[in-house]
Structure formats: C-alpha cells, structure tokens
Short mmCIF file of C-alpha atoms and ligand atoms in Angstrom, two decimals:
data_model
loop_
_atom_site.label_atom_id
_atom_site.label_comp_id
_atom_site.label_asym_id
_atom_site.label_seq_id
_atom_site.Cartn_x
_atom_site.Cartn_y
_atom_site.Cartn_z
CA UNK A 1 12.01 -11.25 18.83
CA UNK A 2 14.57 -12.22 21.47
CA UNK A 3 13.90 -11.14 25.04
CA UNK A 4 15.41 -11.79 28.43
CA UNK A 5 13.95 -14.81 30.15
CA UNK A 6 12.99 -13.02 33.38
CA UNK A 7 11.18 -10.34 31.38
CA UNK A 8 9.20 -12.92 29.42
CA UNK A 9 8.15 -14.66 32.64
CA UNK A 10 7.15 -11.38 34.24
CA UNK A 11 5.28 -10.18 31.13
CA UNK A 12 3.23 -13.36 31.07
CA UNK A 13 1.75 -12.23 34.37
CA UNK A 14 3.14 -15.26 36.21
CA UNK A 15 5.08 -13.25 38.75
CA UNK A 16 7.19 -10.11 39.21
CA UNK A 17 10.52 -9.61 37.48
CA UNK A 18 12.37 -10.00 40.80
CA UNK A 19 10.57 -13.25 41.65
CA UNK A 20 11.21 -14.50 38.15
CA UNK A 21 14.93 -13.89 38.64
CA UNK A 22 14.80 -15.82 41.89
CA UNK A 23 13.05 -18.75 40.22
CA UNK A 24 15.67 -18.80 37.49
CA UNK A 25 18.67 -18.78 39.84
CA UNK A 26 17.05 -21.49 41.96
CA UNK A 27 16.83 -23.74 38.91
CA UNK A 28 13.03 -23.74 38.72
CA UNK A 29 12.91 -22.62 35.11
CA UNK A 30 13.34 -24.84 32.06
CA UNK A 31 13.82 -23.60 28.52
CA UNK A 32 13.19 -26.31 25.95
CA UNK A 33 13.42 -28.91 28.71
CA UNK A 34 16.80 -27.73 30.02
CA UNK A 35 17.32 -25.99 33.35
CA UNK A 36 18.53 -22.43 32.79
CA UNK A 37 20.09 -20.60 35.75
CA UNK A 38 21.71 -17.79 33.79
CA UNK A 39 19.89 -14.48 34.33
CA UNK A 40 19.51 -12.65 31.07
CA UNK A 41 19.28 -15.75 28.90
CA UNK A 42 17.57 -14.68 25.68
CA UNK A 43 14.46 -16.51 24.48
CA UNK A 44 12.08 -16.13 21.55
CA UNK A 45 8.37 -16.88 21.04
CA UNK A 46 9.38 -20.29 19.74
CA UNK A 47 11.02 -21.41 22.99
CA UNK A 48 9.04 -23.46 25.45
CA UNK A 49 9.39 -22.17 29.00
CA UNK A 50 8.41 -24.23 32.02
CA UNK A 51 8.22 -22.56 35.42
CA UNK A 52 7.79 -24.68 38.52
CA UNK A 53 6.73 -27.56 36.31
CA UNK A 54 4.05 -25.64 34.42
CA UNK A 55 4.31 -24.45 30.83
CA UNK A 56 4.23 -20.68 30.64
CA UNK A 57 1.28 -19.34 28.70
CA UNK A 58 2.54 -16.47 26.64
CA UNK A 59 0.08 -14.04 25.18
CA UNK A 60 1.69 -12.71 22.02
CA UNK A 61 -0.14 -9.65 20.82
CA UNK A 62 -1.58 -10.17 17.38
CA UNK A 63 -0.74 -7.60 14.75
CA UNK A 64 -2.32 -7.18 11.32
CA UNK A 65 -1.06 -4.90 8.56
CA UNK A 66 -2.23 -4.12 5.07
CA UNK A 67 0.72 -3.09 2.91
CA UNK A 68 0.79 -1.55 -0.56
CA UNK A 69 3.82 -3.50 -1.75
CA UNK A 70 6.11 -1.66 -4.14
CA UNK A 71 8.05 -3.47 -6.86
CA UNK A 72 11.56 -4.51 -5.89
CA UNK A 73 10.73 -6.23 -2.60
CA UNK A 74 10.43 -9.93 -1.90
CA UNK A 75 7.76 -11.55 0.23
CA UNK A 76 9.96 -13.63 2.46
CA UNK A 77 11.63 -13.29 5.84
CA UNK A 78 15.15 -13.31 4.42
CA UNK A 79 16.83 -13.38 1.03
CA UNK A 80 20.06 -15.05 0.02
CA UNK A 81 20.52 -12.51 -2.79
CA UNK A 82 20.29 -9.58 -0.37
CA UNK A 83 17.20 -8.14 -1.98
CA UNK A 84 14.93 -5.88 0.02
CA UNK A 85 12.22 -7.69 1.98
CA UNK A 86 8.71 -6.39 2.60
CA UNK A 87 8.84 -6.62 6.39
CA UNK A 88 11.46 -3.84 6.29
CA UNK A 89 8.66 -1.50 5.28
CA UNK A 90 6.70 -2.03 8.49
CA UNK A 91 7.69 -0.47 11.75
CA UNK A 92 7.21 -3.22 14.31
CA UNK A 93 9.39 -5.32 16.58
CA UNK A 94 7.03 -8.26 16.22
CA UNK A 95 7.94 -11.08 13.88
CA UNK A 96 5.23 -10.77 11.24
CA UNK A 97 5.05 -12.60 7.95
CA UNK A 98 3.15 -12.15 4.70
CA UNK A 99 -0.07 -14.04 3.97
CA UNK A 100 0.89 -15.67 0.68
CA UNK A 101 3.26 -14.02 -1.75
CA UNK A 102 3.51 -11.40 -4.40
CA UNK A 103 6.40 -11.64 -6.87
CA UNK A 104 9.43 -9.34 -6.61
CA UNK A 105 8.13 -7.19 -9.48
CA UNK A 106 4.43 -7.31 -8.49
CA UNK A 107 2.89 -4.37 -6.64
CA UNK A 108 -0.24 -4.17 -4.54
CA UNK A 109 -2.09 -5.40 -1.55
CA UNK A 110 -0.59 -7.87 0.86
CA UNK A 111 -1.49 -8.65 4.45
CA UNK A 112 1.18 -9.28 7.07
CA UNK A 113 0.48 -10.71 10.49
CA UNK A 114 1.76 -12.92 13.29
CA UNK A 115 -1.65 -14.62 13.48
CA UNK A 116 -0.99 -18.06 12.02
CA UNK A 117 -4.61 -19.13 12.33
CA UNK A 118 -5.91 -16.26 10.23
CA UNK A 119 -3.08 -16.69 7.76
CA UNK A 120 -3.99 -20.37 7.21
CA UNK A 121 -7.66 -19.56 6.91
CA UNK A 122 -7.03 -16.92 4.23
CA UNK A 123 -4.72 -19.15 2.22
CA UNK A 124 -6.93 -22.22 2.33
CA UNK A 125 -8.68 -22.57 -1.04
CA UNK A 126 -11.94 -23.89 0.46
CA UNK A 127 -12.55 -20.52 2.09
CA UNK A 128 -12.76 -18.94 -1.35
CA UNK A 129 -10.89 -15.71 -0.67
CA UNK A 130 -10.99 -13.67 -3.87
CA UNK A 131 -7.96 -11.73 -5.06
CA UNK A 132 -8.32 -9.13 -7.81
CA UNK A 133 -5.35 -8.33 -10.07
CA UNK A 134 -4.78 -5.72 -12.73
CA UNK A 135 -2.48 -7.27 -15.33
CA UNK A 136 -0.87 -5.53 -18.27
CA UNK A 137 -0.58 -8.28 -20.84
CA UNK A 138 1.32 -8.39 -24.15
CA UNK A 139 0.74 -9.36 -26.89
CA UNK A 140 -3.01 -8.71 -26.87
CA UNK A 141 -4.83 -12.02 -26.46
CA UNK A 142 -6.86 -13.49 -29.30
CA UNK A 143 -10.49 -12.93 -28.45
CA UNK A 144 -11.18 -16.70 -28.71
CA UNK A 145 -8.45 -17.32 -26.13
CA UNK A 146 -9.86 -14.65 -23.85
CA UNK A 147 -13.30 -16.24 -24.07
CA UNK A 148 -11.90 -19.71 -23.42
CA UNK A 149 -10.18 -18.40 -20.31
CA UNK A 150 -13.32 -16.60 -19.18
CA UNK A 151 -15.77 -19.43 -19.81
CA UNK A 152 -13.75 -22.58 -19.33
CA UNK A 153 -10.53 -21.63 -17.57
CA UNK A 154 -7.12 -23.10 -18.33
CA UNK A 155 -4.86 -25.85 -17.06
CA UNK A 156 -1.70 -24.57 -15.38
CA UNK A 157 0.93 -27.14 -14.35
CA UNK A 158 -1.65 -29.89 -14.56
CA UNK A 159 -4.31 -28.14 -12.51
CA UNK A 160 -7.35 -26.35 -13.83
CA UNK A 161 -7.91 -22.75 -12.86
CA UNK A 162 -10.87 -20.58 -13.78
CA UNK A 163 -11.08 -16.89 -13.00
CA UNK A 164 -14.10 -15.99 -10.86
CA UNK A 165 -14.31 -12.83 -12.97
CA UNK A 166 -12.30 -11.40 -15.81
CA UNK A 167 -12.65 -8.33 -17.97
CA UNK A 168 -10.64 -6.32 -20.47
CA UNK A 169 -10.25 -2.78 -19.15
CA UNK A 170 -8.37 -1.21 -22.08
CA UNK A 171 -6.21 -1.98 -25.09
CA UNK A 172 -3.14 -0.23 -26.47
CA UNK A 173 -2.90 -1.32 -30.09
CA UNK A 174 0.38 0.59 -30.63
CA UNK A 175 2.11 -1.30 -27.86
CA UNK A 176 0.16 -4.48 -28.56
CA UNK A 177 -0.81 -4.66 -24.90
CA UNK A 178 -4.01 -4.68 -22.89
CA UNK A 179 -5.03 -4.24 -19.30
CA UNK A 180 -7.04 -7.14 -17.91
CA UNK A 181 -8.71 -7.32 -14.52
CA UNK A 182 -8.68 -10.89 -13.31
CA UNK A 183 -10.19 -12.25 -10.08
CA UNK A 184 -9.01 -15.53 -8.66
CA UNK A 185 -9.65 -17.72 -5.67
CA UNK A 186 -6.54 -19.71 -6.59
CA UNK A 187 -3.41 -18.68 -4.73
CA UNK A 188 -0.56 -20.55 -6.36
CA UNK A 189 2.77 -18.76 -6.87
CA UNK A 190 3.04 -16.88 -10.21
CA UNK A 191 -0.49 -17.97 -11.04
CA UNK A 192 -1.51 -14.86 -13.00
CA UNK A 193 1.68 -14.86 -15.07
CA UNK A 194 1.32 -18.57 -15.71
CA UNK A 195 -2.31 -18.27 -16.79
CA UNK A 196 -1.51 -15.77 -19.54
CA UNK A 197 1.64 -17.66 -20.51
CA UNK A 198 -0.61 -20.60 -21.45
CA UNK A 199 -2.06 -18.33 -24.17
CA UNK A 200 1.32 -17.02 -25.35
CA UNK A 201 1.05 -13.65 -23.61
CA UNK A 202 3.33 -12.17 -21.01
CA UNK A 203 2.29 -10.21 -17.94
CA UNK A 204 4.51 -7.14 -18.13
CA UNK A 205 3.01 -5.39 -15.13
CA UNK A 206 0.99 -6.79 -12.26
CA UNK A 207 -0.80 -5.18 -9.36
CA UNK A 208 -3.07 -6.78 -6.77
CA UNK A 209 -5.88 -4.34 -6.19
CA UNK A 210 -8.10 -6.25 -3.85
CA UNK A 211 -7.87 -9.04 -1.29
CA UNK A 212 -11.30 -10.27 -0.15
CA UNK A 213 -13.13 -7.01 0.75
CA UNK A 214 -9.90 -5.05 1.34
CA UNK A 215 -8.52 -2.54 -1.13
CA UNK A 216 -5.67 -0.02 -1.32
CA UNK A 217 -7.76 3.11 -0.80
CA UNK A 218 -5.84 5.89 0.92
CA UNK A 219 -2.44 4.22 0.60
CA UNK A 220 0.52 5.19 -1.56
CA UNK A 221 2.99 2.62 -2.84
CA UNK A 222 5.14 1.48 0.10
CA UNK A 223 2.51 2.70 2.57
CA UNK A 224 0.66 0.55 5.07
CA UNK A 225 -1.94 0.65 7.79
CA UNK A 226 -3.08 -1.64 10.58
CA UNK A 227 -6.30 -3.55 10.05
CA UNK A 228 -9.00 -2.61 12.54
CA UNK A 229 -10.83 -5.10 14.72
CA UNK A 230 -13.90 -5.07 12.48
CA UNK A 231 -11.81 -5.96 9.44
CA UNK A 232 -10.02 -8.76 11.30
CA UNK A 233 -13.36 -10.20 12.42
CA UNK A 234 -14.69 -9.96 8.89
CA UNK A 235 -11.65 -11.85 7.59
CA UNK A 236 -12.24 -14.56 10.20
CA UNK A 237 -15.87 -14.77 9.09
CA UNK A 238 -14.69 -15.85 5.61
CA UNK A 239 -14.08 -19.29 7.07
CA UNK A 240 -16.62 -21.66 5.53
CA UNK A 241 -19.04 -23.32 7.98
CA UNK A 242 -18.24 -20.75 10.64
CA UNK A 243 -21.34 -18.65 10.06
N1 URA B 1 0.30 -14.14 -9.68
C1 URA B 1 1.53 -13.86 -10.19
O1 URA B 1 1.89 -14.32 -11.25
N2 URA B 1 2.35 -13.07 -9.46
C2 URA B 1 2.00 -12.53 -8.29
O2 URA B 1 2.79 -11.79 -7.70
C3 URA B 1 0.71 -12.81 -7.78
C4 URA B 1 -0.11 -13.63 -8.49
#
C-alpha cells in the first residue's frame, strides 16, 4: 500500500509527523538511496527509507486470513485476462498474498497473509503440511490403479508422489464418476488433476477441505475469517526441528 513518506516515518515511532516533515524538507531523508525533499512523496513497504543515516525499522502488522475460495477466482495478485482475483474477496488495505495456489475452477481452503516467513514454512515440503482434497473423478478408476496409487504412488512430470491417505467416498455408476478423498504433502501446481490424469481419469470437480489442522467449518463459499493467534502459533510449530 502506498503512503505518504512523513506518515510512514511518524508511524514507525521515529518522531512526530511535524518533525518528520522537517527532516524531509531539510534533506535528511533518503528513499532507496536518493534524497527526497518533496513532502507527500508516496512510498510502499518495499521502499527503503533512511532517516538521519539510519534505516527506518517499519513494523508491518501481520495479517492472516482463511478463505473459502469459490470457483471462478485466480490465486494471483493480478491477471492479464481480467479474471477475478481472490484478494478482492478480503476486506483489507494490506497487501496480502495466497500461500500456494488453487486453480481457477478449484474451491476450498486457502490461507492469505503478508507474513512471508510463515508462507515459506507452509510451502516447504520438508515441513510436511498435509492438504486434504475432495476430488470428483471420471471415469471411475480401475481398482488396480486405485490400489497402485494408494500403495505405491505415481510419477508425475518425472517426480514420484504418494498420497499420505486416500479413500473412495462414493461412486456414481450412472455418471461413471466417483468421489475420492486424497491427502497430499506435495504442493505442486495442478498436482491432484495430474495424479488422476496419469490413470486416464479427469478431475471434474475439486475442493480443498483441509490445510494442516484447519478446515472450512462455519464458512460459506466466498466467506473468510482471520486466523487467531493460537492457530498462527500452531502453524509456526509445524516447522520441523523447531519443537
Ligand atoms: N491440485 C490441483 O490439481 N488443483 C488445485 O487447485 C490444487 C491441487
């Protein structure tokens, strides 16, 4: 978010707004290593501000949201095709971004935050964060294929992936489709669709129901809530070797 330079300096607790203005006009403030004397210059979180020779420490408030993503939204910060983007669903002025991605047509649980450290931790495969998906798959898989996937896994784009759990929830013989619950640590793009594609089946509907210990309880499609402190701490505790 862009803000006026004197406001950013004042908000950091360095000095008052009036003093900040004085420092700026006296040429004591550098933005990205250039002296800025213009009051009202706009800066973002990405700009480095130096006041009286010292880098300004800016405390950006961390925000954490759990969103029930509807279909028809992309998980990105902008889209060249003008499609709707998931951050539009969340009422905040902070620049937040999704932790990983769900496809345009996928629904379900996604976390959004401006906490890069937590985001990296959750996406790093060694931390073993489990994601649970409910996939409607067609045609119905051969039982041998299902068992191969369950017991041995499958190679997708040259890399082996094995579900941590997988079960058939129901079958619709008329439509030649079945609902499969699949749990993965793996976080590659389109991974669920690609897994079933290896067996000649298509994922016609996909919903992420769980992310680590978090679920969608109490939320309607398009709805969201903030994570509480306990949940954020619990997510941080997923880091391996941190216990
Ligand atoms: N796997 C997929 O194929 N799509 C998603 O949106 C998430 C996981």
